[in-house]
Amino acid sequence: MQYHSSQNISITHLMLSYLKNLFVLLKPRLSFLVAFSSAFGYVLGFSGSGINYVTLSFLSLGGFLVSGSAVIINQIIEIEYDKKMDRTKNRPLPTGKISKQEAIVFAILVGIIGLGLLFIYTNVLTTILSLSSLILYSFVYTPLKRVGPIAVFVGALPGALPPLLGWVAATNDFSIEGWIIFGIQFIWQFPHFWAIAWVADDDYKKAGFKLLPSGGKKDLNTAIQIMIYTLFLIPLGLLPTLFGVTGIYSALVATICGVLFLSQTFYLMKECSKEAALKIMFGSFLYLPIVQLAYLLDKI
């Protein structure tokens, strides 16, 4: 009995460890941000007596799963590159905890379920938009990372689609307001990704990833480009108010956050250091959710 009990515990432990590694493959923090941005776009675009929480829930879950499928495909394509980088070498695929074949099956499964939920509970436009995002991220952005900084532009497209996806789920239409919230998240990604690329540059070079602008240099030119894109966030942050989606209070919050975010880029321009880039990276993590929450709370 003792032997069978120990064996059952061992099998249970292995199964839980395997499921944990499958969950890690989904990059849950990133996929949760996709789900949150989708929900943000849906609530902002919804009009009527009350929000349809069933649609909202399945939109968020579908967005999470489609994002998970995209990042799994990304990891499958980049197994050999991930083995070379300190930040990725302990992931389930490089370590062999999950096989490539298992990851492929899992990516297909969660992708189909995610798209299926979006098709059933939202509309055809939302489903097509989500599928387009998956294809762009997995099969265009991923290989371009070793080509040059054009990858950041391409990657910013699927990265900015979740709020538009939510807006389309609520309205079944590509209106100017939806494109505004897409534009804010699109522009935000340039300082966000370039700050990450600056901080992780030595690691990225091991895999041949070329994401920094200005010839891939950590210099004043790159810092200026980061500053310019961050500067654009200030007028963009006012557009939801100008188009009557939100009120004046969120415009004030977006402006303050934009100015504080911009101030961090001046420090990078002065120092051109990893420490300064790290501050921008963390600043970008704070900027987007704070501004999006302000829009939600101030929705007209």
CSV table of N, CA, C and O in Angstrom, one decimal, residues 184 233-242 246-261 287 290-300:
chain,number,residue,atom,x,y,z
A,184,ILE,N,-3.4,54.6,-29.6
A,184,ILE,CA,-2.7,54.9,-28.4
A,184,ILE,C,-1.8,53.7,-28.0
A,184,ILE,O,-0.7,53.8,-27.7
A,233,LEU,N,2.2,60.3,-27.4
A,233,LEU,CA,1.1,59.8,-26.5
A,233,LEU,C,0.3,60.9,-25.9
A,233,LEU,O,-0.8,60.7,-25.5
A,234,ILE,N,0.9,62.1,-25.7
A,234,ILE,CA,0.3,63.2,-25.0
A,234,ILE,C,-1.0,63.7,-25.8
A,234,ILE,O,-2.1,63.7,-25.3
A,235,PRO,N,-0.8,64.1,-27.1
A,235,PRO,CA,-2.0,64.5,-27.8
A,235,PRO,C,-2.9,63.3,-28.1
A,235,PRO,O,-4.2,63.5,-28.1
A,236,LEU,N,-2.4,62.1,-28.3
A,236,LEU,CA,-3.2,61.0,-28.6
A,236,LEU,C,-4.1,60.7,-27.4
A,236,LEU,O,-5.3,60.3,-27.5
A,237,GLY,N,-3.6,60.9,-26.2
A,237,GLY,CA,-4.4,60.6,-25.0
A,237,GLY,C,-5.6,61.5,-24.8
A,237,GLY,O,-6.5,61.2,-24.0
A,238,LEU,N,-5.6,62.6,-25.5
A,238,LEU,CA,-6.7,63.6,-25.4
A,238,LEU,C,-7.9,63.2,-26.4
A,238,LEU,O,-9.0,63.7,-26.2
A,239,LEU,N,-7.6,62.4,-27.4
A,239,LEU,CA,-8.6,62.1,-28.5
A,239,LEU,C,-9.9,61.4,-28.0
A,239,LEU,O,-10.9,61.8,-28.5
A,240,PRO,N,-9.8,60.5,-27.0
A,240,PRO,CA,-11.1,59.9,-26.6
A,240,PRO,C,-12.0,60.9,-26.0
A,240,PRO,O,-13.2,60.8,-26.2
A,241,THR,N,-11.5,61.9,-25.3
A,241,THR,CA,-12.3,63.0,-24.8
A,241,THR,C,-12.8,63.9,-25.9
A,241,THR,O,-14.0,64.3,-25.9
A,242,LEU,N,-12.0,64.2,-26.9
A,242,LEU,CA,-12.4,65.1,-28.0
A,242,LEU,C,-13.4,64.5,-28.8
A,242,LEU,O,-14.3,65.2,-29.4
A,246,THR,N,-15.0,59.6,-23.7
A,246,THR,CA,-14.7,59.8,-22.3
A,246,THR,C,-14.8,61.2,-21.9
A,246,THR,O,-15.0,62.1,-22.7
A,247,GLY,N,-14.7,61.5,-20.6
A,247,GLY,CA,-14.8,62.9,-20.1
A,247,GLY,C,-13.5,63.6,-19.9
A,247,GLY,O,-12.4,63.0,-20.2
A,248,ILE,N,-13.6,64.7,-19.3
A,248,ILE,CA,-12.4,65.6,-19.1
A,248,ILE,C,-11.4,65.0,-18.1
A,248,ILE,O,-10.2,65.2,-18.2
A,249,TYR,N,-11.9,64.3,-17.1
A,249,TYR,CA,-11.0,63.8,-16.0
A,249,TYR,C,-10.0,62.8,-16.5
A,249,TYR,O,-8.8,62.8,-16.2
A,250,SER,N,-10.4,61.9,-17.4
A,250,SER,CA,-9.5,60.9,-18.0
A,250,SER,C,-8.4,61.6,-18.9
A,250,SER,O,-7.3,61.2,-19.0
A,251,ALA,N,-8.9,62.7,-19.6
A,251,ALA,CA,-7.9,63.5,-20.4
A,251,ALA,C,-6.8,64.0,-19.5
A,251,ALA,O,-5.6,64.1,-19.9
A,252,LEU,N,-7.2,64.5,-18.3
A,252,LEU,CA,-6.2,65.0,-17.4
A,252,LEU,C,-5.3,64.0,-16.9
A,252,LEU,O,-4.1,64.2,-16.8
A,253,VAL,N,-5.8,62.8,-16.5
A,253,VAL,CA,-5.0,61.7,-16.1
A,253,VAL,C,-4.0,61.2,-17.2
A,253,VAL,O,-2.8,61.0,-17.0
A,254,ALA,N,-4.5,61.1,-18.4
A,254,ALA,CA,-3.7,60.7,-19.6
A,254,ALA,C,-2.6,61.7,-19.8
A,254,ALA,O,-1.5,61.3,-20.2
A,255,THR,N,-2.9,63.0,-19.7
A,255,THR,CA,-1.9,64.0,-19.9
A,255,THR,C,-0.8,64.0,-18.8
A,255,THR,O,0.4,64.0,-19.2
A,256,ILE,N,-1.2,63.8,-17.6
A,256,ILE,CA,-0.2,63.7,-16.5
A,256,ILE,C,0.7,62.5,-16.7
A,256,ILE,O,1.9,62.6,-16.5
A,257,CYS,N,0.0,61.4,-17.0
A,257,CYS,CA,0.8,60.1,-17.2
A,257,CYS,C,1.7,60.3,-18.4
A,257,CYS,O,2.9,59.8,-18.3
A,258,GLY,N,1.3,60.9,-19.4
A,258,GLY,CA,2.1,61.1,-20.6
A,258,GLY,C,3.3,62.0,-20.3
A,258,GLY,O,4.4,61.7,-20.8
A,259,VAL,N,3.1,63.1,-19.6
A,259,VAL,CA,4.2,64.0,-19.2
A,259,VAL,C,5.2,63.3,-18.3
A,259,VAL,O,6.4,63.4,-18.5
A,260,LEU,N,4.7,62.5,-17.4
A,260,LEU,CA,5.7,61.8,-16.5
A,260,LEU,C,6.4,60.7,-17.3
A,260,LEU,O,7.6,60.5,-17.1
A,261,PHE,N,5.7,60.0,-18.2
A,261,PHE,CA,6.4,59.0,-19.0
A,261,PHE,C,7.4,59.7,-19.9
A,261,PHE,O,8.6,59.2,-20.1
A,287,TYR,N,2.0,53.1,-17.4
A,287,TYR,CA,1.2,54.1,-18.2
A,287,TYR,C,-0.1,53.5,-18.7
A,287,TYR,O,-1.1,54.0,-18.5
A,290,ILE,N,-3.0,52.3,-16.3
A,290,ILE,CA,-3.5,53.5,-15.5
A,290,ILE,C,-4.4,54.3,-16.5
A,290,ILE,O,-5.6,54.7,-16.1
A,291,VAL,N,-3.9,54.6,-17.7
A,291,VAL,CA,-4.7,55.4,-18.6
A,291,VAL,C,-6.0,54.7,-19.1
A,291,VAL,O,-7.1,55.3,-19.1
A,292,GLN,N,-5.9,53.4,-19.3
A,292,GLN,CA,-7.0,52.6,-19.7
A,292,GLN,C,-8.1,52.6,-18.6
A,292,GLN,O,-9.3,52.7,-18.9
A,293,LEU,N,-7.7,52.4,-17.4
A,293,LEU,CA,-8.6,52.4,-16.3
A,293,LEU,C,-9.3,53.8,-16.1
A,293,LEU,O,-10.5,53.9,-15.8
A,294,ALA,N,-8.5,54.8,-16.3
A,294,ALA,CA,-9.0,56.2,-16.3
A,294,ALA,C,-10.1,56.4,-17.3
A,294,ALA,O,-11.2,57.0,-17.0
A,295,TYR,N,-9.9,55.9,-18.5
A,295,TYR,CA,-10.9,56.0,-19.6
A,295,TYR,C,-12.2,55.2,-19.2
A,295,TYR,O,-13.3,55.7,-19.4
A,296,LEU,N,-12.0,54.0,-18.6
A,296,LEU,CA,-13.1,53.2,-18.3
A,296,LEU,C,-14.0,53.9,-17.2
A,296,LEU,O,-15.2,54.0,-17.3
A,297,LEU,N,-13.3,54.5,-16.2
A,297,LEU,CA,-14.0,55.1,-15.1
A,297,LEU,C,-14.7,56.4,-15.5
A,297,LEU,O,-15.6,56.9,-14.9
A,298,ASP,N,-14.1,57.0,-16.6
A,298,ASP,CA,-14.6,58.3,-17.0
A,298,ASP,C,-15.5,58.2,-18.3
A,298,ASP,O,-15.7,59.2,-19.0
A,299,LYS,N,-15.9,57.0,-18.6
A,299,LYS,CA,-16.6,56.8,-19.9
A,299,LYS,C,-17.9,57.6,-19.8
A,299,LYS,O,-18.7,57.6,-18.8
A,300,ILE,N,-18.3,58.2,-20.9
A,300,ILE,CA,-19.5,59.0,-21.0
A,300,ILE,C,-20.6,58.1,-21.6
A,300,ILE,O,-20.5,57.5,-22.6
